[in-house]
Structures are given as structure tokens and as C-alpha cells.
mmCIF file with all atom_site columns, C-alpha atoms in Angstrom:
data_model
loop_
_atom_site.group_PDB
_atom_site.id
_atom_site.type_symbol
_atom_site.label_atom_id
_atom_site.label_alt_id
_atom_site.label_comp_id
_atom_site.label_asym_id
_atom_site.label_entity_id
_atom_site.label_seq_id
_atom_site.pdbx_PDB_ins_code
_atom_site.Cartn_x
_atom_site.Cartn_y
_atom_site.Cartn_z
_atom_site.occupancy
_atom_site.B_iso_or_equiv
_atom_site.pdbx_formal_charge
_atom_site.auth_seq_id
_atom_site.auth_comp_id
_atom_site.auth_asym_id
_atom_site.auth_atom_id
_atom_site.pdbx_PDB_model_num
ATOM 1   C CA . MET A 1 1   ? 2.541   -23.104 -1.002  1.00 0.00 ? 365 MET A CA 1
ATOM 2   C CA . LEU A 1 2   ? 4.739   -25.105 -3.350  1.00 0.00 ? 366 LEU A CA 1
ATOM 3   C CA . ASP A 1 3   ? 3.584   -28.380 -1.773  1.00 0.00 ? 367 ASP A CA 1
ATOM 4   C CA . ILE A 1 4   ? -0.054  -27.376 -2.304  1.00 0.00 ? 368 ILE A CA 1
ATOM 5   C CA . ALA A 1 5   ? 0.708   -26.435 -5.908  1.00 0.00 ? 369 ALA A CA 1
ATOM 6   C CA . LEU A 1 6   ? 2.248   -29.876 -6.446  1.00 0.00 ? 370 LEU A CA 1
ATOM 7   C CA . GLU A 1 7   ? -0.790  -31.589 -4.906  1.00 0.00 ? 371 GLU A CA 1
ATOM 8   C CA . ARG A 1 8   ? -3.125  -29.643 -7.164  1.00 0.00 ? 372 ARG A CA 1
ATOM 9   C CA . GLU A 1 9   ? -0.943  -30.326 -10.197 1.00 0.00 ? 373 GLU A CA 1
ATOM 10  C CA . ALA A 1 10  ? -0.656  -26.639 -11.077 1.00 0.00 ? 374 ALA A CA 1
ATOM 11  C CA . GLU A 1 11  ? 0.332   -25.846 -14.634 1.00 0.00 ? 375 GLU A CA 1
ATOM 12  C CA . GLY A 1 12  ? 3.809   -24.527 -15.275 1.00 0.00 ? 376 GLY A CA 1
ATOM 13  C CA . ASP A 1 13  ? 7.125   -24.921 -13.490 1.00 0.00 ? 377 ASP A CA 1
ATOM 14  C CA . LEU A 1 14  ? 7.656   -24.351 -9.775  1.00 0.00 ? 378 LEU A CA 1
ATOM 15  C CA . LEU A 1 15  ? 10.834  -22.814 -8.394  1.00 0.00 ? 379 LEU A CA 1
ATOM 16  C CA . LEU A 1 16  ? 12.095  -22.364 -4.845  1.00 0.00 ? 380 LEU A CA 1
ATOM 17  C CA . GLY A 1 17  ? 14.619  -19.606 -4.271  1.00 0.00 ? 381 GLY A CA 1
ATOM 18  C CA . ASP A 1 18  ? 15.492  -16.319 -2.610  1.00 0.00 ? 382 ASP A CA 1
ATOM 19  C CA . MET A 1 19  ? 14.395  -13.483 -4.875  1.00 0.00 ? 383 MET A CA 1
ATOM 20  C CA . GLY A 1 20  ? 16.767  -11.203 -2.968  1.00 0.00 ? 384 GLY A CA 1
ATOM 21  C CA . GLN A 1 21  ? 19.586  -13.069 -4.714  1.00 0.00 ? 385 GLN A CA 1
ATOM 22  C CA . GLY A 1 22  ? 18.068  -12.498 -8.146  1.00 0.00 ? 386 GLY A CA 1
ATOM 23  C CA . LEU A 1 23  ? 16.064  -14.646 -10.553 1.00 0.00 ? 387 LEU A CA 1
ATOM 24  C CA . GLY A 1 24  ? 17.995  -17.364 -12.339 1.00 0.00 ? 388 GLY A CA 1
ATOM 25  C CA . LEU A 1 25  ? 16.053  -17.190 -15.607 1.00 0.00 ? 389 LEU A CA 1
ATOM 26  C CA . ARG A 1 26  ? 17.183  -16.653 -19.173 1.00 0.00 ? 390 ARG A CA 1
ATOM 27  C CA . PRO A 1 27  ? 16.921  -13.092 -20.536 1.00 0.00 ? 391 PRO A CA 1
ATOM 28  C CA . GLY A 1 28  ? 13.686  -12.072 -22.231 1.00 0.00 ? 392 GLY A CA 1
ATOM 29  C CA . VAL A 1 29  ? 11.750  -15.320 -21.669 1.00 0.00 ? 393 VAL A CA 1
ATOM 30  C CA . ILE A 1 30  ? 9.005   -14.018 -19.326 1.00 0.00 ? 394 ILE A CA 1
ATOM 31  C CA . ASP A 1 31  ? 5.890   -12.304 -20.723 1.00 0.00 ? 395 ASP A CA 1
ATOM 32  C CA . GLY A 1 32  ? 4.565   -11.082 -17.370 1.00 0.00 ? 396 GLY A CA 1
ATOM 33  C CA . ALA A 1 33  ? 5.083   -11.295 -13.611 1.00 0.00 ? 397 ALA A CA 1
ATOM 34  C CA . ILE A 1 34  ? 2.712   -11.143 -10.616 1.00 0.00 ? 398 ILE A CA 1
ATOM 35  C CA . SER A 1 35  ? 3.645   -10.904 -6.942  1.00 0.00 ? 399 SER A CA 1
ATOM 36  C CA . ILE A 1 36  ? 1.397   -10.654 -3.866  1.00 0.00 ? 400 ILE A CA 1
ATOM 37  C CA . SER A 1 37  ? 2.774   -9.349  -0.581  1.00 0.00 ? 401 SER A CA 1
ATOM 38  C CA . ALA A 1 38  ? 6.382   -10.381 -1.154  1.00 0.00 ? 402 ALA A CA 1
ATOM 39  C CA . VAL A 1 39  ? 8.543   -7.504  -2.378  1.00 0.00 ? 403 VAL A CA 1
ATOM 40  C CA . GLN A 1 40  ? 8.301   -5.484  0.855   1.00 0.00 ? 404 GLN A CA 1
ATOM 41  C CA . TRP A 1 41  ? 10.060  -8.276  2.751   1.00 0.00 ? 405 TRP A CA 1
ATOM 42  C CA . LEU A 1 42  ? 13.237  -7.460  0.841   1.00 0.00 ? 406 LEU A CA 1
ATOM 43  C CA . CYS A 1 43  ? 13.344  -4.218  2.852   1.00 0.00 ? 407 CYS A CA 1
ATOM 44  C CA . ASN A 1 44  ? 13.995  -6.225  6.034   1.00 0.00 ? 408 ASN A CA 1
ATOM 45  C CA . ALA A 1 45  ? 17.432  -7.406  7.096   1.00 0.00 ? 409 ALA A CA 1
ATOM 46  C CA . ASP A 1 46  ? 16.609  -10.832 8.543   1.00 0.00 ? 410 ASP A CA 1
ATOM 47  C CA . LYS A 1 47  ? 20.274  -11.856 8.528   1.00 0.00 ? 411 LYS A CA 1
ATOM 48  C CA . SER A 1 48  ? 23.479  -9.967  9.193   1.00 0.00 ? 412 SER A CA 1
ATOM 49  C CA . SER A 1 49  ? 24.440  -10.516 5.557   1.00 0.00 ? 413 SER A CA 1
ATOM 50  C CA . HIS A 1 50  ? 21.224  -8.977  4.224   1.00 0.00 ? 414 HIS A CA 1
ATOM 51  C CA . GLU A 1 51  ? 21.439  -5.478  2.779   1.00 0.00 ? 415 GLU A CA 1
ATOM 52  C CA . PRO A 1 52  ? 17.963  -4.293  1.632   1.00 0.00 ? 416 PRO A CA 1
ATOM 53  C CA . ARG A 1 53  ? 19.279  -2.019  -1.130  1.00 0.00 ? 417 ARG A CA 1
ATOM 54  C CA . LEU A 1 54  ? 21.454  -4.731  -2.623  1.00 0.00 ? 418 LEU A CA 1
ATOM 55  C CA . ARG A 1 55  ? 18.700  -7.341  -2.404  1.00 0.00 ? 419 ARG A CA 1
ATOM 56  C CA . LEU A 1 56  ? 16.192  -5.027  -4.116  1.00 0.00 ? 420 LEU A CA 1
ATOM 57  C CA . LYS A 1 57  ? 18.784  -4.191  -6.761  1.00 0.00 ? 421 LYS A CA 1
ATOM 58  C CA . ALA A 1 58  ? 19.423  -7.888  -7.425  1.00 0.00 ? 422 ALA A CA 1
ATOM 59  C CA . PHE A 1 59  ? 15.710  -8.649  -7.668  1.00 0.00 ? 423 PHE A CA 1
ATOM 60  C CA . PHE A 1 60  ? 14.616  -5.785  -9.926  1.00 0.00 ? 424 PHE A CA 1
ATOM 61  C CA . GLY A 1 61  ? 17.750  -6.049  -12.065 1.00 0.00 ? 425 GLY A CA 1
ATOM 62  C CA . SER A 1 62  ? 17.281  -9.764  -12.724 1.00 0.00 ? 426 SER A CA 1
ATOM 63  C CA . LEU A 1 63  ? 13.530  -9.297  -13.264 1.00 0.00 ? 427 LEU A CA 1
ATOM 64  C CA . TYR A 1 64  ? 14.167  -6.595  -15.853 1.00 0.00 ? 428 TYR A CA 1
ATOM 65  C CA . ARG A 1 65  ? 16.582  -8.868  -17.707 1.00 0.00 ? 429 ARG A CA 1
ATOM 66  C CA . CYS A 1 66  ? 14.316  -11.917 -17.817 1.00 0.00 ? 430 CYS A CA 1
ATOM 67  C CA . LEU A 1 67  ? 11.195  -9.969  -18.901 1.00 0.00 ? 431 LEU A CA 1
ATOM 68  C CA . ALA A 1 68  ? 10.479  -9.475  -22.578 1.00 0.00 ? 432 ALA A CA 1
ATOM 69  C CA . ARG A 1 69  ? 10.476  -5.847  -23.721 1.00 0.00 ? 433 ARG A CA 1
ATOM 70  C CA . GLY A 1 70  ? 7.021   -4.384  -23.192 1.00 0.00 ? 434 GLY A CA 1
ATOM 71  C CA . ALA A 1 71  ? 6.096   -7.025  -20.609 1.00 0.00 ? 435 ALA A CA 1
ATOM 72  C CA . ARG A 1 72  ? 4.334   -5.891  -17.461 1.00 0.00 ? 436 ARG A CA 1
ATOM 73  C CA . ALA A 1 73  ? 4.962   -6.806  -13.837 1.00 0.00 ? 437 ALA A CA 1
ATOM 74  C CA . VAL A 1 74  ? 2.403   -6.119  -11.096 1.00 0.00 ? 438 VAL A CA 1
ATOM 75  C CA . PHE A 1 75  ? 3.231   -6.318  -7.385  1.00 0.00 ? 439 PHE A CA 1
ATOM 76  C CA . GLN A 1 76  ? 0.819   -5.961  -4.496  1.00 0.00 ? 440 GLN A CA 1
ATOM 77  C CA . VAL A 1 77  ? 2.946   -4.440  -1.749  1.00 0.00 ? 441 VAL A CA 1
ATOM 78  C CA . TYR A 1 78  ? 2.454   -3.445  1.870   1.00 0.00 ? 442 TYR A CA 1
ATOM 79  C CA . PRO A 1 79  ? 5.298   -1.033  2.742   1.00 0.00 ? 443 PRO A CA 1
ATOM 80  C CA . GLU A 1 80  ? 5.550   -0.293  6.440   1.00 0.00 ? 444 GLU A CA 1
ATOM 81  C CA . SER A 1 81  ? 6.585   3.323   5.895   1.00 0.00 ? 445 SER A CA 1
ATOM 82  C CA . VAL A 1 82  ? 7.139   6.010   3.291   1.00 0.00 ? 446 VAL A CA 1
ATOM 83  C CA . ALA A 1 83  ? 10.851  5.217   3.416   1.00 0.00 ? 447 ALA A CA 1
ATOM 84  C CA . GLN A 1 84  ? 10.198  1.604   2.380   1.00 0.00 ? 448 GLN A CA 1
ATOM 85  C CA . ARG A 1 85  ? 7.933   2.726   -0.457  1.00 0.00 ? 449 ARG A CA 1
ATOM 86  C CA . GLU A 1 86  ? 10.573  5.132   -1.749  1.00 0.00 ? 450 GLU A CA 1
ATOM 87  C CA . LEU A 1 87  ? 13.254  2.453   -1.460  1.00 0.00 ? 451 LEU A CA 1
ATOM 88  C CA . ILE A 1 88  ? 11.209  0.003   -3.540  1.00 0.00 ? 452 ILE A CA 1
ATOM 89  C CA . LEU A 1 89  ? 10.355  2.669   -6.140  1.00 0.00 ? 453 LEU A CA 1
ATOM 90  C CA . SER A 1 90  ? 13.907  3.911   -6.485  1.00 0.00 ? 454 SER A CA 1
ATOM 91  C CA . SER A 1 91  ? 15.195  0.359   -6.929  1.00 0.00 ? 455 SER A CA 1
ATOM 92  C CA . ALA A 1 92  ? 12.672  -0.257  -9.712  1.00 0.00 ? 456 ALA A CA 1
ATOM 93  C CA . MET A 1 93  ? 13.589  3.014   -11.420 1.00 0.00 ? 457 MET A CA 1
ATOM 94  C CA . ARG A 1 94  ? 17.305  2.294   -11.355 1.00 0.00 ? 458 ARG A CA 1
ATOM 95  C CA . ALA A 1 95  ? 16.674  -1.097  -12.946 1.00 0.00 ? 459 ALA A CA 1
ATOM 96  C CA . GLY A 1 96  ? 15.062  0.649   -15.934 1.00 0.00 ? 460 GLY A CA 1
ATOM 97  C CA . PHE A 1 97  ? 11.358  0.039   -15.335 1.00 0.00 ? 461 PHE A CA 1
ATOM 98  C CA . ALA A 1 98  ? 8.590   2.479   -16.275 1.00 0.00 ? 462 ALA A CA 1
ATOM 99  C CA . GLY A 1 99  ? 5.280   2.639   -14.456 1.00 0.00 ? 463 GLY A CA 1
ATOM 100 C CA . GLY A 1 100 ? 4.046   3.695   -11.064 1.00 0.00 ? 464 GLY A CA 1
ATOM 101 C CA . VAL A 1 101 ? 2.051   2.972   -7.935  1.00 0.00 ? 465 VAL A CA 1
ATOM 102 C CA . VAL A 1 102 ? -1.714  2.484   -7.945  1.00 0.00 ? 466 VAL A CA 1
ATOM 103 C CA . VAL A 1 103 ? -3.557  2.900   -4.642  1.00 0.00 ? 467 VAL A CA 1
ATOM 104 C CA . ASP A 1 104 ? -7.041  1.479   -4.123  1.00 0.00 ? 468 ASP A CA 1
ATOM 105 C CA . PHE A 1 105 ? -9.149  3.002   -1.328  1.00 0.00 ? 469 PHE A CA 1
ATOM 106 C CA . PRO A 1 106 ? -6.340  5.333   -0.143  1.00 0.00 ? 470 PRO A CA 1
ATOM 107 C CA . HIS A 1 107 ? -8.386  6.781   2.741   1.00 0.00 ? 471 HIS A CA 1
ATOM 108 C CA . SER A 1 108 ? -9.451  3.416   4.151   1.00 0.00 ? 472 SER A CA 1
ATOM 109 C CA . SER A 1 109 ? -7.250  1.786   6.777   1.00 0.00 ? 473 SER A CA 1
ATOM 110 C CA . LYS A 1 110 ? -8.746  -1.683  6.136   1.00 0.00 ? 474 LYS A CA 1
ATOM 111 C CA . SER A 1 111 ? -9.350  -1.733  2.378   1.00 0.00 ? 475 SER A CA 1
ATOM 112 C CA . ARG A 1 112 ? -6.250  0.208   1.269   1.00 0.00 ? 476 ARG A CA 1
ATOM 113 C CA . LYS A 1 113 ? -4.111  -1.682  -1.216  1.00 0.00 ? 477 LYS A CA 1
ATOM 114 C CA . GLU A 1 114 ? -1.004  -0.587  -3.092  1.00 0.00 ? 478 GLU A CA 1
ATOM 115 C CA . TYR A 1 115 ? 0.090   -2.010  -6.419  1.00 0.00 ? 479 TYR A CA 1
ATOM 116 C CA . LEU A 1 116 ? 3.434   -1.425  -8.083  1.00 0.00 ? 480 LEU A CA 1
ATOM 117 C CA . VAL A 1 117 ? 2.688   -1.580  -11.820 1.00 0.00 ? 481 VAL A CA 1
ATOM 118 C CA . LEU A 1 118 ? 5.839   -1.739  -13.933 1.00 0.00 ? 482 LEU A CA 1
ATOM 119 C CA . THR A 1 119 ? 6.562   -2.096  -17.632 1.00 0.00 ? 483 THR A CA 1
ATOM 120 C CA . CYS A 1 120 ? 9.837   -3.430  -18.966 1.00 0.00 ? 484 CYS A CA 1
ATOM 121 C CA . GLY A 1 121 ? 11.352  -0.845  -21.256 1.00 0.00 ? 485 GLY A CA 1
ATOM 122 C CA . PRO A 1 122 ? 11.364  2.948   -21.658 1.00 0.00 ? 486 PRO A CA 1
ATOM 123 C CA . PRO A 1 123 ? 8.130   4.888   -20.966 1.00 0.00 ? 487 PRO A CA 1
ATOM 124 C CA . SER A 1 124 ? 5.693   5.115   -23.871 1.00 0.00 ? 488 SER A CA 1
ATOM 125 C CA . VAL A 1 125 ? 1.979   5.481   -24.582 1.00 0.00 ? 489 VAL A CA 1
ATOM 126 C CA . SER A 1 126 ? 1.412   1.822   -23.687 1.00 0.00 ? 490 SER A CA 1
ATOM 127 C CA . THR A 1 127 ? 2.975   2.222   -20.235 1.00 0.00 ? 491 THR A CA 1
ATOM 128 C CA . ALA A 1 128 ? 0.122   4.278   -18.792 1.00 0.00 ? 492 ALA A CA 1
ATOM 129 C CA . VAL A 1 129 ? -0.566  3.452   -15.141 1.00 0.00 ? 493 VAL A CA 1
ATOM 130 C CA . PRO A 1 130 ? -4.143  2.368   -14.320 1.00 0.00 ? 494 PRO A CA 1
ATOM 131 C CA . THR A 1 131 ? -6.151  4.431   -11.861 1.00 0.00 ? 495 THR A CA 1
ATOM 132 C CA . GLY A 1 132 ? -6.963  3.346   -8.329  1.00 0.00 ? 496 GLY A CA 1
ATOM 133 C CA . LYS A 1 133 ? -10.429 2.559   -7.021  1.00 0.00 ? 497 LYS A CA 1
ATOM 134 C CA . GLY A 1 134 ? -12.290 4.666   -4.489  1.00 0.00 ? 498 GLY A CA 1
ATOM 135 C CA . GLU A 1 135 ? -14.913 3.740   -1.934  1.00 0.00 ? 499 GLU A CA 1
ATOM 136 C CA . ASP A 1 136 ? -17.676 4.298   -4.501  1.00 0.00 ? 500 ASP A CA 1
ATOM 137 C CA . GLY A 1 137 ? -16.048 1.924   -6.987  1.00 0.00 ? 501 GLY A CA 1
ATOM 138 C CA . GLU A 1 138 ? -15.203 4.709   -9.429  1.00 0.00 ? 502 GLU A CA 1
ATOM 139 C CA . SER A 1 139 ? -11.730 5.260   -10.814 1.00 0.00 ? 503 SER A CA 1
ATOM 140 C CA . SER A 1 140 ? -10.083 8.607   -10.473 1.00 0.00 ? 504 SER A CA 1
ATOM 141 C CA . SER A 1 141 ? -6.492  9.587   -9.883  1.00 0.00 ? 505 SER A CA 1
ATOM 142 C CA . ASP A 1 142 ? -3.976  12.381  -9.787  1.00 0.00 ? 506 ASP A CA 1
ATOM 143 C CA . ASN A 1 143 ? -0.650  11.531  -11.366 1.00 0.00 ? 507 ASN A CA 1
ATOM 144 C CA . SER A 1 144 ? 2.436   13.145  -9.903  1.00 0.00 ? 508 SER A CA 1
ATOM 145 C CA . SER A 1 145 ? 5.435   12.398  -12.086 1.00 0.00 ? 509 SER A CA 1
ATOM 146 C CA . SER A 1 146 ? 8.870   13.431  -10.983 1.00 0.00 ? 510 SER A CA 1
ATOM 147 C CA . GLY A 1 147 ? 11.052  15.742  -13.014 1.00 0.00 ? 511 GLY A CA 1
ATOM 148 C CA . ASP A 1 148 ? 13.378  14.873  -15.841 1.00 0.00 ? 512 ASP A CA 1
ATOM 149 C CA . GLU A 1 149 ? 16.410  16.033  -13.910 1.00 0.00 ? 513 GLU A CA 1
ATOM 150 C CA . ASP A 1 150 ? 16.375  12.801  -11.907 1.00 0.00 ? 514 ASP A CA 1
ATOM 151 C CA . ASN A 1 151 ? 15.609  10.662  -14.994 1.00 0.00 ? 515 ASN A CA 1
ATOM 152 C CA . ARG A 1 152 ? 12.776  9.030   -13.102 1.00 0.00 ? 516 ARG A CA 1
ATOM 153 C CA . THR A 1 153 ? 10.144  6.906   -14.809 1.00 0.00 ? 517 THR A CA 1
ATOM 154 C CA . VAL A 1 154 ? 8.030   5.816   -11.829 1.00 0.00 ? 518 VAL A CA 1
ATOM 155 C CA . SER A 1 155 ? 5.131   7.973   -10.668 1.00 0.00 ? 519 SER A CA 1
ATOM 156 C CA . ILE A 1 156 ? 2.485   7.638   -8.005  1.00 0.00 ? 520 ILE A CA 1
ATOM 157 C CA . SER A 1 157 ? -1.189  7.334   -8.917  1.00 0.00 ? 521 SER A CA 1
ATOM 158 C CA . ASP A 1 158 ? -3.497  8.011   -5.997  1.00 0.00 ? 522 ASP A CA 1
ATOM 159 C CA . ARG A 1 159 ? -7.151  8.815   -5.526  1.00 0.00 ? 523 ARG A CA 1
ATOM 160 C CA . HIS A 1 160 ? -7.708  11.866  -3.368  1.00 0.00 ? 524 HIS A CA 1
ATOM 161 C CA . ARG A 1 161 ? -11.258 11.823  -2.060  1.00 0.00 ? 525 ARG A CA 1
ATOM 162 C CA . PRO A 1 162 ? -12.547 14.950  -0.357  1.00 0.00 ? 526 PRO A CA 1
ATOM 163 C CA . LYS A 1 163 ? -13.092 14.287  3.305   1.00 0.00 ? 527 LYS A CA 1
ATOM 164 C CA . LYS A 1 164 ? -16.626 14.640  4.601   1.00 0.00 ? 528 LYS A CA 1
ATOM 165 C CA . LYS A 1 165 ? -17.189 17.898  6.391   1.00 0.00 ? 529 LYS A CA 1
ATOM 166 C CA . GLN A 1 166 ? -18.719 17.517  9.812   1.00 0.00 ? 530 GLN A CA 1
ATOM 167 C CA . LYS A 1 167 ? -21.084 20.135  11.082  1.00 0.00 ? 531 LYS A CA 1
ATOM 168 C CA . LEU A 1 168 ? -19.634 21.486  14.282  1.00 0.00 ? 532 LEU A CA 1
ATOM 169 C CA . ASN A 1 169 ? -20.745 24.416  16.318  1.00 0.00 ? 533 ASN A CA 1
ATOM 170 C CA . LYS A 1 170 ? -18.271 26.712  17.973  1.00 0.00 ? 534 LYS A CA 1
ATOM 171 C CA . ARG A 1 171 ? -18.395 24.691  21.173  1.00 0.00 ? 535 ARG A CA 1
ATOM 172 C CA . GLY A 1 172 ? -17.782 21.407  19.379  1.00 0.00 ? 536 GLY A CA 1
ATOM 173 C CA . LYS A 1 173 ? -19.464 18.150  20.366  1.00 0.00 ? 537 LYS A CA 1
ATOM 174 C CA . GLY A 1 174 ? -20.891 18.615  23.830  1.00 0.00 ? 538 GLY A CA 1
ATOM 175 C CA . ARG A 1 175 ? -21.834 16.201  26.603  1.00 0.00 ? 539 ARG A CA 1
ATOM 176 C CA . GLU A 1 176 ? -25.378 15.696  25.286  1.00 0.00 ? 540 GLU A CA 1
ATOM 177 C CA . TRP A 1 177 ? -24.069 14.527  21.905  1.00 0.00 ? 541 TRP A CA 1
ATOM 178 C CA . VAL A 1 178 ? -21.621 12.096  23.529  1.00 0.00 ? 542 VAL A CA 1
ATOM 179 C CA . MET A 1 179 ? -24.288 10.686  25.864  1.00 0.00 ? 543 MET A CA 1
ATOM 180 C CA . ARG A 1 180 ? -26.675 10.204  22.952  1.00 0.00 ? 544 ARG A CA 1
ATOM 181 C CA . LYS A 1 181 ? -24.012 8.363   20.943  1.00 0.00 ? 545 LYS A CA 1
ATOM 182 C CA . LYS A 1 182 ? -23.135 6.126   23.890  1.00 0.00 ? 546 LYS A CA 1
ATOM 183 C CA . GLU A 1 183 ? -26.786 5.218   24.362  1.00 0.00 ? 547 GLU A CA 1
ATOM 184 C CA . GLN A 1 184 ? -27.045 4.304   20.676  1.00 0.00 ? 548 GLN A CA 1
ATOM 185 C CA . MET A 1 185 ? -24.017 2.054   21.004  1.00 0.00 ? 549 MET A CA 1
ATOM 186 C CA . ARG A 1 186 ? -25.524 0.339   24.064  1.00 0.00 ? 550 ARG A CA 1
ATOM 187 C CA . ARG A 1 187 ? -28.756 -0.370  22.192  1.00 0.00 ? 551 ARG A CA 1
ATOM 188 C CA . LYS A 1 188 ? -26.692 -2.032  19.463  1.00 0.00 ? 552 LYS A CA 1
ATOM 189 C CA . GLY A 1 189 ? -25.145 -4.338  22.039  1.00 0.00 ? 553 GLY A CA 1
ATOM 190 C CA . ASN A 1 190 ? -21.675 -2.812  22.022  1.00 0.00 ? 554 ASN A CA 1
ATOM 191 C CA . VAL A 1 191 ? -19.533 -2.565  25.132  1.00 0.00 ? 555 VAL A CA 1
ATOM 192 C CA . VAL A 1 192 ? -19.534 1.087   26.226  1.00 0.00 ? 556 VAL A CA 1
ATOM 193 C CA . PRO A 1 193 ? -17.580 2.539   29.179  1.00 0.00 ? 557 PRO A CA 1
ATOM 194 C CA . PRO A 1 194 ? -19.819 3.661   32.073  1.00 0.00 ? 558 PRO A CA 1
ATOM 195 C CA . ASP A 1 195 ? -20.756 7.313   32.371  1.00 0.00 ? 559 ASP A CA 1
ATOM 196 C CA . SER A 1 196 ? -18.956 9.495   34.888  1.00 0.00 ? 560 SER A CA 1
ATOM 197 C CA . LYS A 1 197 ? -18.317 13.129  35.645  1.00 0.00 ? 561 LYS A CA 1
ATOM 198 C CA . TYR A 1 198 ? -15.384 12.984  33.233  1.00 0.00 ? 562 TYR A CA 1
ATOM 199 C CA . THR A 1 199 ? -17.511 11.901  30.253  1.00 0.00 ? 563 THR A CA 1
ATOM 200 C CA . ALA A 1 200 ? -17.162 14.365  27.350  1.00 0.00 ? 564 ALA A CA 1
ATOM 201 C CA . ARG A 1 201 ? -14.927 16.618  29.428  1.00 0.00 ? 565 ARG A CA 1
ATOM 202 C CA . LYS A 1 202 ? -12.466 18.467  27.242  1.00 0.00 ? 566 LYS A CA 1
ATOM 203 C CA . ARG A 1 203 ? -8.894  17.465  27.920  1.00 0.00 ? 567 ARG A CA 1
ATOM 204 C CA . LYS A 1 204 ? -6.050  19.886  28.178  1.00 0.00 ? 568 LYS A CA 1
ATOM 205 C CA . ALA A 1 205 ? -3.490  20.098  25.392  1.00 0.00 ? 569 ALA A CA 1
ATOM 206 C CA . ARG A 1 206 ? -0.960  18.362  27.646  1.00 0.00 ? 570 ARG A CA 1
ATOM 207 C CA . PHE A 1 207 ? -0.980  16.686  31.026  1.00 0.00 ? 571 PHE A CA 1
#
């Protein structure tokens, strides 16, 4: 990526380094920071000397120092689990950031995106977290801030869309419904398993 940036004569300075070892920049000289799909890799221990908590602490601590007060940092992240998300959030909180997580399309497995939106400095009116987008393009969110006893400043902003209710009879989806759906899929050119006596047969709770 750096070679391509050099070829295209990108504006600004280019640096190569390990953000898990901290950012070697002077305090308060950065007005904003953007990161795409990078921070979650600090949760992995690729070497025996790597400790995810220490690497996250070094990164967020150095980022907080080099950002000007009131500056904002936005990270697009892809945590593999809830534990990774909590680890990233807790590291940001301990460094002194205010802000939260914005989730776009939370109920979509393909379009879901998470953004860690942080502001350098104590929480204030200007540190409000933007709302996530839903499938209809509208913005709506439920903020869940943690209590003061933990001195936390990071909250999670998520869009909770009501799931569509499917009309089911007491017997559920029978064989006729399954056969009709399979025929529709065949007409569309999709590969559909052949019909057999086991088609649409209800399985037991366990084998």
C-alpha cells in the first residue's frame, strides 16, 4: 500500500511501523485519525512476544497523546468475537477516550459494519456518537452507556430492527410448502437437491 501511495504521489507523509508498539509522533499534532480493518489484528498474538492487551494499550495510549484535544478518531473494525470487541473498547477507555461503537446493518451478515468512534478528551456535548444505518437507510439507535462506577466513557450504539414475523400454522411448514419452494428455486436455475422420502421430514431433537 505504501508503494502504491508513493507511485501516486499521495499528499502527506508516509510511515511504516508496528502500531502495536505505539505511534512515534509528537504530542497533540494530529487533528484526526482514520483506520480501516487494522485495530482488530492487535488482538492476535502472531509472535511469542506479542501480548494483545499490552499492544492495544501502547497503541491507544500513544494515539491519545498525539491527538489534539477534541480531535476524533474513527476505526472500522471486524472483531472476531464479543471478547475481542470488549478488549478493544476497554483499552480505548483506559487510554482516556470518549465515544462508542456504531453498527451499520446489525442484522445483516454481509453488510454489517462496526465503527469505533472516539474523541480525544473527556465526554461532552460534542462527543455524541453518530447513529448506525439500517437496511432501509434510516438512522436509529439505542444507546447503552455503562455506569459511573466503572468510570467508563465508551458506549455501544446499535440499531435494533424488529424481526419480520413469519406466518406459521401449528404444524409449521409442511411438505407441500417445501416442494413448492424447491420448484421455484429450480425454475430460477439454482441447484436444488433431488426430492426423496426424507424431504421436509421433521428431524428429531437429537440423533
